[in-house]
Amino acid sequence: MNYGCQSMVGKIESILLKKPEQAFISQENLEKTWEEFKYFGCPDYEKVLEEYAVFEKFIKENVPNVYYLPEDDRTGLDSIYTHDPLKITKKGAIYFPMGKALRGREWMATRAYLESIGVPTLGVIEKPGKMEGGDVVWLDERTVAIGRGYRTNDEGIRQFKELTKDIIDEYIIVPMPHGDGEDCCLHLMSIISLVDTDKAVVYSKYMPVFFRELLIERGIQLIECNDKEYDYLGSNVLAVAPGKVITIAGNPDIVEKMRAAGVDVTTYEGPEVSYKGTGGPTCLTCPITRL
């Protein structure tokens, strides 16, 4: 099994998904649990299936190897967002006890499955450390930016550094804003999505000045997402290869800006599967291998 994903834009060769049938399970289950998971509303299960089918079709057309997590009692609704419980390095997977309590055992289910298909474990972030995959952004194979906020703390970052010290040269710690509060899912990947080796969709309002300047100094073209479209996950963009991306439909301004910058953009309807759970296309996927 090939593994290693120290990039946000390299061509995805293998990827981990979880279908709504194994995460949301049923309309009845959604109605019982959506409030405790703090969704914006109860998803319509049938519409979720329709939206996900379009998204999955794009993934299968562009990624040679697609793996699926099974249903597991240790997980809940949010397990459809496979990105957050881990990061996969070229030395193996690092698993995270996430900041959202209801997702506290999700990493165990993911670990069991990935080990079964040949992805080794490099380590586990131990409490009181906490970390989430959405706070870890590779700027290149040996440079990583980490959002320090409510979902990722100093101890989690310390442990991550210790596990990766021989494969990463530079760690850029990015202080995250309070935003809409502790319960808000605000990750570093909420405000930056690399869409090519030299292009990124960003929401600069929540970005520290030093980090924005650093990106510009590195020669990265910043494609700015506006306030309205940020609220509808407009800055959440998944690159399946350099300059080839998918994002949620309903954000015409950022789509137009990306296309003007030479990015190949596909959209999917996602009010039920993505918006209500605040999980865009990057959240719905865990790339296992990028070239």
PDB file of C-alpha atoms in Angstrom:
ATOM      1  CA  MET A   1       0.000   0.000   0.000  1.00  0.00           C
ATOM      2  CA  ASN A   2       1.461   3.337  -1.063  1.00  0.00           C
ATOM      3  CA  TYR A   3       0.901   6.198   1.364  1.00  0.00           C
ATOM      4  CA  GLY A   4       2.158   9.687   2.078  1.00  0.00           C
ATOM      5  CA  CYS A   5       0.398  12.994   1.703  1.00  0.00           C
ATOM      6  CA  GLN A   6       2.645  15.943   2.560  1.00  0.00           C
ATOM      7  CA  SER A   7       1.007  18.194  -0.019  1.00  0.00           C
ATOM      8  CA  MET A   8      -2.335  19.936  -0.512  1.00  0.00           C
ATOM      9  CA  VAL A   9      -2.232  19.976  -4.322  1.00  0.00           C
ATOM     10  CA  GLY A  10      -0.241  16.979  -5.605  1.00  0.00           C
ATOM     11  CA  LYS A  11      -2.220  14.546  -7.741  1.00  0.00           C
ATOM     12  CA  ILE A  12      -4.271  12.306  -5.467  1.00  0.00           C
ATOM     13  CA  GLU A  13      -3.572   8.634  -6.129  1.00  0.00           C
ATOM     14  CA  SER A  14      -5.555   7.179  -3.227  1.00  0.00           C
ATOM     15  CA  ILE A  15      -8.188   8.634  -0.946  1.00  0.00           C
ATOM     16  CA  LEU A  16     -10.374   7.727   2.036  1.00  0.00           C
ATOM     17  CA  LEU A  17     -14.103   8.498   2.043  1.00  0.00           C
ATOM     18  CA  LYS A  18     -17.095   7.568   4.170  1.00  0.00           C
ATOM     19  CA  LYS A  19     -20.449   7.328   2.494  1.00  0.00           C
ATOM     20  CA  PRO A  20     -23.517   8.902   4.094  1.00  0.00           C
ATOM     21  CA  GLU A  21     -25.067   5.452   4.445  1.00  0.00           C
ATOM     22  CA  GLN A  22     -22.316   4.588   6.951  1.00  0.00           C
ATOM     23  CA  ALA A  23     -22.112   8.006   8.685  1.00  0.00           C
ATOM     24  CA  PHE A  24     -25.576   9.587   8.621  1.00  0.00           C
ATOM     25  CA  ILE A  25     -27.181   6.105   8.362  1.00  0.00           C
ATOM     26  CA  SER A  26     -30.834   7.213   8.062  1.00  0.00           C
ATOM     27  CA  GLN A  27     -33.235  10.128   8.305  1.00  0.00           C
ATOM     28  CA  GLU A  28     -34.283   8.863  11.704  1.00  0.00           C
ATOM     29  CA  ASN A  29     -30.704   8.912  12.955  1.00  0.00           C
ATOM     30  CA  LEU A  30     -30.190  12.423  11.603  1.00  0.00           C
ATOM     31  CA  GLU A  31     -33.319  13.687  13.342  1.00  0.00           C
ATOM     32  CA  LYS A  32     -32.140  12.208  16.649  1.00  0.00           C
ATOM     33  CA  THR A  33     -28.606  13.533  16.569  1.00  0.00           C
ATOM     34  CA  TRP A  34     -28.167  16.636  14.368  1.00  0.00           C
ATOM     35  CA  GLU A  35     -28.704  19.086  17.232  1.00  0.00           C
ATOM     36  CA  GLU A  36     -26.088  17.558  19.533  1.00  0.00           C
ATOM     37  CA  PHE A  37     -23.603  17.677  16.653  1.00  0.00           C
ATOM     38  CA  LYS A  38     -24.494  21.397  16.272  1.00  0.00           C
ATOM     39  CA  TYR A  39     -25.501  21.228  12.623  1.00  0.00           C
ATOM     40  CA  PHE A  40     -27.185  24.277  11.110  1.00  0.00           C
ATOM     41  CA  GLY A  41     -30.269  22.158  10.466  1.00  0.00           C
ATOM     42  CA  CYS A  42     -31.324  18.554  10.039  1.00  0.00           C
ATOM     43  CA  PRO A  43     -30.059  17.258   6.683  1.00  0.00           C
ATOM     44  CA  ASP A  44     -32.538  15.690   4.304  1.00  0.00           C
ATOM     45  CA  TYR A  45     -31.185  12.167   3.935  1.00  0.00           C
ATOM     46  CA  GLU A  46     -32.413  11.544   0.390  1.00  0.00           C
ATOM     47  CA  LYS A  47     -30.983  14.847  -0.806  1.00  0.00           C
ATOM     48  CA  VAL A  48     -27.712  14.032   0.979  1.00  0.00           C
ATOM     49  CA  LEU A  49     -27.469  10.831  -1.059  1.00  0.00           C
ATOM     50  CA  GLU A  50     -28.078  12.740  -4.293  1.00  0.00           C
ATOM     51  CA  GLU A  51     -25.494  15.418  -3.489  1.00  0.00           C
ATOM     52  CA  TYR A  52     -22.893  12.914  -2.364  1.00  0.00           C
ATOM     53  CA  ALA A  53     -23.328  10.817  -5.514  1.00  0.00           C
ATOM     54  CA  VAL A  54     -22.280  13.799  -7.651  1.00  0.00           C
ATOM     55  CA  PHE A  55     -19.304  14.525  -5.413  1.00  0.00           C
ATOM     56  CA  GLU A  56     -18.249  10.863  -5.322  1.00  0.00           C
ATOM     57  CA  LYS A  57     -18.487  10.582  -9.119  1.00  0.00           C
ATOM     58  CA  PHE A  58     -15.980  13.419  -9.504  1.00  0.00           C
ATOM     59  CA  ILE A  59     -13.615  11.790  -7.013  1.00  0.00           C
ATOM     60  CA  LYS A  60     -13.791   8.399  -8.734  1.00  0.00           C
ATOM     61  CA  GLU A  61     -13.178   9.996 -12.133  1.00  0.00           C
ATOM     62  CA  ASN A  62     -10.024  11.703 -10.865  1.00  0.00           C
ATOM     63  CA  VAL A  63      -8.572   9.386  -8.208  1.00  0.00           C
ATOM     64  CA  PRO A  64      -7.471   5.853  -9.161  1.00  0.00           C
ATOM     65  CA  ASN A  65      -7.877   4.269  -5.719  1.00  0.00           C
ATOM     66  CA  VAL A  66     -10.880   5.079  -3.519  1.00  0.00           C
ATOM     67  CA  TYR A  67     -11.288   3.457  -0.089  1.00  0.00           C
ATOM     68  CA  TYR A  68     -14.360   3.598   2.136  1.00  0.00           C
ATOM     69  CA  LEU A  69     -14.632   3.572   5.915  1.00  0.00           C
ATOM     70  CA  PRO A  70     -17.235   1.140   7.265  1.00  0.00           C
ATOM     71  CA  GLU A  71     -19.970   1.977   9.749  1.00  0.00           C
ATOM     72  CA  ASP A  72     -18.597   1.961  13.296  1.00  0.00           C
ATOM     73  CA  ASP A  73     -20.212   2.427  16.716  1.00  0.00           C
ATOM     74  CA  ARG A  74     -17.345   4.683  17.816  1.00  0.00           C
ATOM     75  CA  THR A  75     -18.333   7.329  15.272  1.00  0.00           C
ATOM     76  CA  GLY A  76     -21.225   9.687  14.585  1.00  0.00           C
ATOM     77  CA  LEU A  77     -22.526  12.028  11.919  1.00  0.00           C
ATOM     78  CA  ASP A  78     -19.255  13.932  11.582  1.00  0.00           C
ATOM     79  CA  SER A  79     -17.370  10.813  10.509  1.00  0.00           C
ATOM     80  CA  ILE A  80     -18.495  11.576   6.957  1.00  0.00           C
ATOM     81  CA  TYR A  81     -15.841  14.313   7.176  1.00  0.00           C
ATOM     82  CA  THR A  82     -12.894  11.914   7.012  1.00  0.00           C
ATOM     83  CA  HIS A  83     -10.169  14.571   6.940  1.00  0.00           C
ATOM     84  CA  ASP A  84     -10.128  15.613  10.573  1.00  0.00           C
ATOM     85  CA  PRO A  85      -9.033  12.616  12.724  1.00  0.00           C
ATOM     86  CA  LEU A  86      -5.573  12.275  11.172  1.00  0.00           C
ATOM     87  CA  LYS A  87      -2.806  13.324   8.804  1.00  0.00           C
ATOM     88  CA  ILE A  88      -0.912  10.816   6.678  1.00  0.00           C
ATOM     89  CA  THR A  89       2.804  11.477   6.334  1.00  0.00           C
ATOM     90  CA  LYS A  90       5.349   9.532   4.305  1.00  0.00           C
ATOM     91  CA  LYS A  91       6.238   7.696   7.554  1.00  0.00           C
ATOM     92  CA  GLY A  92       2.663   6.784   8.400  1.00  0.00           C
ATOM     93  CA  ALA A  93      -0.518   8.190   9.889  1.00  0.00           C
ATOM     94  CA  ILE A  94      -0.734  10.484  12.921  1.00  0.00           C
ATOM     95  CA  TYR A  95      -4.074  10.272  14.732  1.00  0.00           C
ATOM     96  CA  PHE A  96      -5.762  13.066  16.652  1.00  0.00           C
ATOM     97  CA  PRO A  97      -8.071  13.176  19.710  1.00  0.00           C
ATOM     98  CA  MET A  98     -10.178  15.962  18.307  1.00  0.00           C
ATOM     99  CA  GLY A  99     -11.369  19.067  20.092  1.00  0.00           C
ATOM    100  CA  LYS A 100     -15.031  18.229  19.473  1.00  0.00           C
ATOM    101  CA  ALA A 101     -15.931  15.776  22.231  1.00  0.00           C
ATOM    102  CA  LEU A 102     -18.440  13.828  20.135  1.00  0.00           C
ATOM    103  CA  ARG A 103     -15.611  12.929  17.758  1.00  0.00           C
ATOM    104  CA  GLY A 104     -13.270  11.757  20.506  1.00  0.00           C
ATOM    105  CA  ARG A 105     -13.123   8.082  19.428  1.00  0.00           C
ATOM    106  CA  GLU A 106     -13.383   8.587  15.689  1.00  0.00           C
ATOM    107  CA  TRP A 107      -9.633   8.222  15.173  1.00  0.00           C
ATOM    108  CA  MET A 108      -9.751   4.702  16.579  1.00  0.00           C
ATOM    109  CA  ALA A 109     -12.123   3.534  13.858  1.00  0.00           C
ATOM    110  CA  THR A 110     -10.059   5.205  11.149  1.00  0.00           C
ATOM    111  CA  ARG A 111      -6.846   3.719  12.516  1.00  0.00           C
ATOM    112  CA  ALA A 112      -8.275   0.200  12.574  1.00  0.00           C
ATOM    113  CA  TYR A 113      -9.349   0.464   8.944  1.00  0.00           C
ATOM    114  CA  LEU A 114      -6.191   2.083   7.583  1.00  0.00           C
ATOM    115  CA  GLU A 115      -3.935  -0.403   9.345  1.00  0.00           C
ATOM    116  CA  SER A 116      -6.029  -3.181   7.791  1.00  0.00           C
ATOM    117  CA  ILE A 117      -5.188  -1.915   4.302  1.00  0.00           C
ATOM    118  CA  GLY A 118      -1.499  -1.371   5.006  1.00  0.00           C
ATOM    119  CA  VAL A 119      -1.125   2.219   6.212  1.00  0.00           C
ATOM    120  CA  PRO A 120       1.129   2.139   9.307  1.00  0.00           C
ATOM    121  CA  THR A 121       0.706   4.340  12.339  1.00  0.00           C
ATOM    122  CA  LEU A 122       3.433   6.881  13.071  1.00  0.00           C
ATOM    123  CA  GLY A 123       1.844   8.059  16.305  1.00  0.00           C
ATOM    124  CA  VAL A 124      -1.140   9.339  18.262  1.00  0.00           C
ATOM    125  CA  ILE A 125      -1.499  12.779  19.801  1.00  0.00           C
ATOM    126  CA  GLU A 126      -2.132  12.065  23.473  1.00  0.00           C
ATOM    127  CA  LYS A 127      -4.280  14.132  25.853  1.00  0.00           C
ATOM    128  CA  PRO A 128      -4.102  16.875  27.023  1.00  0.00           C
ATOM    129  CA  GLY A 129      -2.896  17.501  23.487  1.00  0.00           C
ATOM    130  CA  LYS A 130      -5.605  17.987  20.895  1.00  0.00           C
ATOM    131  CA  MET A 131      -5.439  18.482  17.174  1.00  0.00           C
ATOM    132  CA  GLU A 132      -7.638  18.306  14.081  1.00  0.00           C
ATOM    133  CA  GLY A 133      -6.649  17.630  10.493  1.00  0.00           C
ATOM    134  CA  GLY A 134      -8.234  20.821   9.271  1.00  0.00           C
ATOM    135  CA  ASP A 135      -5.588  22.812  11.146  1.00  0.00           C
ATOM    136  CA  VAL A 136      -2.654  21.225   9.297  1.00  0.00           C
ATOM    137  CA  VAL A 137      -1.768  22.719   5.896  1.00  0.00           C
ATOM    138  CA  TRP A 138       1.269  21.582   3.913  1.00  0.00           C
ATOM    139  CA  LEU A 139       2.882  24.502   2.066  1.00  0.00           C
ATOM    140  CA  ASP A 140       5.326  22.023   0.561  1.00  0.00           C
ATOM    141  CA  GLU A 141       6.584  18.568   1.475  1.00  0.00           C
ATOM    142  CA  ARG A 142       8.820  19.825   4.283  1.00  0.00           C
ATOM    143  CA  THR A 143       6.952  22.962   5.375  1.00  0.00           C
ATOM    144  CA  VAL A 144       3.728  22.809   7.362  1.00  0.00           C
ATOM    145  CA  ALA A 145       1.445  25.518   8.709  1.00  0.00           C
ATOM    146  CA  ILE A 146      -0.583  24.653  11.813  1.00  0.00           C
ATOM    147  CA  GLY A 147      -3.569  26.615  13.085  1.00  0.00           C
ATOM    148  CA  ARG A 148      -3.508  27.135  16.853  1.00  0.00           C
ATOM    149  CA  GLY A 149      -7.089  27.643  17.977  1.00  0.00           C
ATOM    150  CA  TYR A 150      -9.909  25.998  19.897  1.00  0.00           C
ATOM    151  CA  ARG A 151      -9.502  22.661  18.051  1.00  0.00           C
ATOM    152  CA  THR A 152      -5.691  22.422  18.139  1.00  0.00           C
ATOM    153  CA  ASN A 153      -3.688  23.375  21.223  1.00  0.00           C
ATOM    154  CA  ASP A 154      -0.022  23.938  22.107  1.00  0.00           C
ATOM    155  CA  GLU A 155       0.497  20.455  23.525  1.00  0.00           C
ATOM    156  CA  GLY A 156      -0.950  18.847  20.401  1.00  0.00           C
ATOM    157  CA  ILE A 157       1.412  20.909  18.269  1.00  0.00           C
ATOM    158  CA  ARG A 158       4.380  19.957  20.466  1.00  0.00           C
ATOM    159  CA  GLN A 159       3.649  16.265  20.067  1.00  0.00           C
ATOM    160  CA  PHE A 160       3.105  16.628  16.318  1.00  0.00           C
ATOM    161  CA  LYS A 161       6.489  18.334  16.007  1.00  0.00           C
ATOM    162  CA  GLU A 162       8.182  15.533  17.937  1.00  0.00           C
ATOM    163  CA  LEU A 163       6.653  12.866  15.694  1.00  0.00           C
ATOM    164  CA  THR A 164       7.610  14.640  12.471  1.00  0.00           C
ATOM    165  CA  LYS A 165      10.914  16.329  13.339  1.00  0.00           C
ATOM    166  CA  ASP A 166      12.921  14.239  10.852  1.00  0.00           C
ATOM    167  CA  ILE A 167      10.555  14.794   7.902  1.00  0.00           C
ATOM    168  CA  ILE A 168       9.641  18.478   8.331  1.00  0.00           C
ATOM    169  CA  ASP A 169      12.055  21.398   8.208  1.00  0.00           C
ATOM    170  CA  GLU A 170       9.744  24.288   9.112  1.00  0.00           C
ATOM    171  CA  TYR A 171       6.636  24.646  11.269  1.00  0.00           C
ATOM    172  CA  ILE A 172       4.601  27.831  10.900  1.00  0.00           C
ATOM    173  CA  ILE A 173       2.214  28.266  13.816  1.00  0.00           C
ATOM    174  CA  VAL A 174      -0.778  30.406  12.856  1.00  0.00           C
ATOM    175  CA  PRO A 175      -2.881  31.874  15.720  1.00  0.00           C
ATOM    176  CA  MET A 176      -6.567  31.428  14.890  1.00  0.00           C
ATOM    177  CA  PRO A 177      -9.180  34.076  15.798  1.00  0.00           C
ATOM    178  CA  HIS A 178     -12.065  33.587  18.188  1.00  0.00           C
ATOM    179  CA  GLY A 179     -14.409  33.997  15.205  1.00  0.00           C
ATOM    180  CA  ASP A 180     -17.947  32.948  16.070  1.00  0.00           C
ATOM    181  CA  GLY A 181     -16.915  31.234  19.286  1.00  0.00           C
ATOM    182  CA  GLU A 182     -15.613  27.996  20.732  1.00  0.00           C
ATOM    183  CA  ASP A 183     -18.325  25.846  19.168  1.00  0.00           C
ATOM    184  CA  CYS A 184     -17.615  27.167  15.676  1.00  0.00           C
ATOM    185  CA  CYS A 185     -15.629  24.822  13.440  1.00  0.00           C
ATOM    186  CA  LEU A 186     -12.864  27.273  12.542  1.00  0.00           C
ATOM    187  CA  HIS A 187      -9.771  25.549  11.172  1.00  0.00           C
ATOM    188  CA  LEU A 188      -6.765  26.909   9.335  1.00  0.00           C
ATOM    189  CA  MET A 189      -8.212  25.173   6.278  1.00  0.00           C
ATOM    190  CA  SER A 190     -11.326  27.322   6.752  1.00  0.00           C
ATOM    191  CA  ILE A 191      -9.299  30.336   5.638  1.00  0.00           C
ATOM    192  CA  ILE A 192      -6.859  28.871   3.121  1.00  0.00           C
ATOM    193  CA  SER A 193      -7.180  26.241   0.408  1.00  0.00           C
ATOM    194  CA  LEU A 194      -4.187  25.720  -1.841  1.00  0.00           C
ATOM    195  CA  VAL A 195      -5.508  25.141  -5.361  1.00  0.00           C
ATOM    196  CA  ASP A 196      -2.207  24.968  -7.259  1.00  0.00           C
ATOM    197  CA  THR A 197       1.477  25.035  -6.403  1.00  0.00           C
ATOM    198  CA  ASP A 198       1.376  28.841  -6.574  1.00  0.00           C
ATOM    199  CA  LYS A 199      -2.284  29.713  -5.942  1.00  0.00           C
ATOM    200  CA  ALA A 200      -4.534  29.670  -2.886  1.00  0.00           C
ATOM    201  CA  VAL A 201      -8.108  30.629  -2.115  1.00  0.00           C
ATOM    202  CA  VAL A 202      -8.037  32.664   1.092  1.00  0.00           C
ATOM    203  CA  TYR A 203     -10.300  34.508   3.499  1.00  0.00           C
ATOM    204  CA  SER A 204      -7.935  37.273   4.536  1.00  0.00           C
ATOM    205  CA  LYS A 205     -10.203  38.768   7.191  1.00  0.00           C
ATOM    206  CA  TYR A 206      -9.337  35.880   9.550  1.00  0.00           C
ATOM    207  CA  MET A 207      -5.704  35.571   8.454  1.00  0.00           C
ATOM    208  CA  PRO A 208      -2.842  36.971  10.573  1.00  0.00           C
ATOM    209  CA  VAL A 209      -0.849  39.586   8.681  1.00  0.00           C
ATOM    210  CA  PHE A 210       2.454  37.714   9.070  1.00  0.00           C
ATOM    211  CA  PHE A 211       0.975  34.577   7.488  1.00  0.00           C
ATOM    212  CA  ARG A 212      -0.594  36.456   4.597  1.00  0.00           C
ATOM    213  CA  GLU A 213       2.701  38.217   3.937  1.00  0.00           C
ATOM    214  CA  LEU A 214       4.568  34.911   4.146  1.00  0.00           C
ATOM    215  CA  LEU A 215       2.328  33.383   1.489  1.00  0.00           C
ATOM    216  CA  ILE A 216       2.918  36.335  -0.826  1.00  0.00           C
ATOM    217  CA  GLU A 217       6.675  36.139  -0.208  1.00  0.00           C
ATOM    218  CA  ARG A 218       6.555  32.476  -1.211  1.00  0.00           C
ATOM    219  CA  GLY A 219       5.076  33.540  -4.571  1.00  0.00           C
ATOM    220  CA  ILE A 220       1.549  32.306  -3.890  1.00  0.00           C
ATOM    221  CA  GLN A 221      -1.232  34.166  -5.682  1.00  0.00           C
ATOM    222  CA  LEU A 222      -4.038  34.894  -3.198  1.00  0.00           C
ATOM    223  CA  ILE A 223      -7.549  34.451  -4.574  1.00  0.00           C
ATOM    224  CA  GLU A 224      -9.805  36.323  -2.169  1.00  0.00           C
ATOM    225  CA  CYS A 225     -13.121  34.889  -0.950  1.00  0.00           C
ATOM    226  CA  ASN A 226     -15.753  37.469   0.040  1.00  0.00           C
ATOM    227  CA  ASP A 227     -17.726  37.500   3.300  1.00  0.00           C
ATOM    228  CA  LYS A 228     -20.965  36.083   1.914  1.00  0.00           C
ATOM    229  CA  GLU A 229     -19.309  33.198   0.125  1.00  0.00           C
ATOM    230  CA  TYR A 230     -17.006  32.435   3.062  1.00  0.00           C
ATOM    231  CA  ASP A 231     -20.143  31.831   5.122  1.00  0.00           C
ATOM    232  CA  TYR A 232     -21.245  29.275   2.505  1.00  0.00           C
ATOM    233  CA  LEU A 233     -17.916  27.378   2.545  1.00  0.00           C
ATOM    234  CA  GLY A 234     -16.539  29.297  -0.438  1.00  0.00           C
ATOM    235  CA  SER A 235     -12.963  29.104   0.832  1.00  0.00           C
ATOM    236  CA  ASN A 236     -13.165  25.306   1.215  1.00  0.00           C
ATOM    237  CA  VAL A 237     -11.746  23.953  -2.045  1.00  0.00           C
ATOM    238  CA  LEU A 238     -10.286  20.498  -2.725  1.00  0.00           C
ATOM    239  CA  ALA A 239      -7.474  20.146  -5.250  1.00  0.00           C
ATOM    240  CA  VAL A 240      -7.317  16.649  -6.767  1.00  0.00           C
ATOM    241  CA  ALA A 241      -4.286  17.721  -8.821  1.00  0.00           C
ATOM    242  CA  PRO A 242      -2.430  20.998  -9.325  1.00  0.00           C
ATOM    243  CA  GLY A 243      -4.942  23.471 -10.735  1.00  0.00           C
ATOM    244  CA  LYS A 244      -7.881  21.018 -10.768  1.00  0.00           C
ATOM    245  CA  VAL A 245     -10.429  21.448  -7.978  1.00  0.00           C
ATOM    246  CA  ILE A 246     -13.943  20.829  -6.727  1.00  0.00           C
ATOM    247  CA  THR A 247     -15.944  23.175  -4.516  1.00  0.00           C
ATOM    248  CA  ILE A 248     -19.511  23.644  -3.342  1.00  0.00           C
ATOM    249  CA  ALA A 249     -21.915  25.286  -5.820  1.00  0.00           C
ATOM    250  CA  GLY A 250     -23.543  28.591  -4.922  1.00  0.00           C
ATOM    251  CA  ASN A 251     -20.402  30.717  -4.728  1.00  0.00           C
ATOM    252  CA  PRO A 252     -20.093  32.218  -8.224  1.00  0.00           C
ATOM    253  CA  ASP A 253     -17.621  34.961  -7.317  1.00  0.00           C
ATOM    254  CA  ILE A 254     -14.859  32.698  -6.042  1.00  0.00           C
ATOM    255  CA  VAL A 255     -15.469  30.198  -8.858  1.00  0.00           C
ATOM    256  CA  GLU A 256     -15.091  32.972 -11.425  1.00  0.00           C
ATOM    257  CA  LYS A 257     -11.912  34.220  -9.734  1.00  0.00           C
ATOM    258  CA  MET A 258     -10.387  30.743  -9.705  1.00  0.00           C
ATOM    259  CA  ARG A 259     -11.198  30.181 -13.357  1.00  0.00           C
ATOM    260  CA  ALA A 260      -9.733  33.585 -14.238  1.00  0.00           C
ATOM    261  CA  ALA A 261      -6.535  32.425 -12.508  1.00  0.00           C
ATOM    262  CA  GLY A 262      -6.411  29.348 -14.740  1.00  0.00           C
ATOM    263  CA  VAL A 263      -7.877  26.823 -12.297  1.00  0.00           C
ATOM    264  CA  ASP A 264     -10.137  24.024 -13.599  1.00  0.00           C
ATOM    265  CA  VAL A 265     -13.188  24.164 -11.304  1.00  0.00           C
ATOM    266  CA  THR A 266     -15.999  21.636 -10.863  1.00  0.00           C
ATOM    267  CA  THR A 267     -18.878  22.271  -8.422  1.00  0.00           C
ATOM    268  CA  TYR A 268     -21.383  20.084  -6.606  1.00  0.00           C
ATOM    269  CA  GLU A 269     -24.609  20.976  -4.826  1.00  0.00           C
ATOM    270  CA  GLY A 270     -23.968  20.643  -1.108  1.00  0.00           C
ATOM    271  CA  PRO A 271     -26.494  22.382   1.163  1.00  0.00           C
ATOM    272  CA  GLU A 272     -27.391  19.102   2.886  1.00  0.00           C
ATOM    273  CA  VAL A 273     -24.165  17.077   2.847  1.00  0.00           C
ATOM    274  CA  SER A 274     -21.737  19.962   3.338  1.00  0.00           C
ATOM    275  CA  TYR A 275     -23.208  23.243   4.512  1.00  0.00           C
ATOM    276  CA  LYS A 276     -25.418  22.012   7.364  1.00  0.00           C
ATOM    277  CA  GLY A 277     -22.472  20.162   8.926  1.00  0.00           C
ATOM    278  CA  THR A 278     -19.936  22.850   7.893  1.00  0.00           C
ATOM    279  CA  GLY A 279     -17.876  20.293   6.006  1.00  0.00           C
ATOM    280  CA  GLY A 280     -16.818  21.188   2.480  1.00  0.00           C
ATOM    281  CA  PRO A 281     -15.014  19.011  -0.069  1.00  0.00           C
ATOM    282  CA  THR A 282     -11.678  19.014   1.769  1.00  0.00           C
ATOM    283  CA  CYS A 283     -13.469  17.830   4.909  1.00  0.00           C
ATOM    284  CA  LEU A 284     -15.238  15.020   3.017  1.00  0.00           C
ATOM    285  CA  THR A 285     -11.926  13.495   1.957  1.00  0.00           C
ATOM    286  CA  CYS A 286      -8.738  12.165   3.489  1.00  0.00           C
ATOM    287  CA  PRO A 287      -6.092  11.838   0.768  1.00  0.00           C
ATOM    288  CA  ILE A 288      -3.874   8.841   1.502  1.00  0.00           C
ATOM    289  CA  THR A 289      -1.364   9.345  -1.292  1.00  0.00           C
ATOM    290  CA  ARG A 290      -0.489  12.448  -3.300  1.00  0.00           C
ATOM    291  CA  LEU A 291       2.226  12.536  -5.927  1.00  0.00           C
TER     292      LEU A 291
END
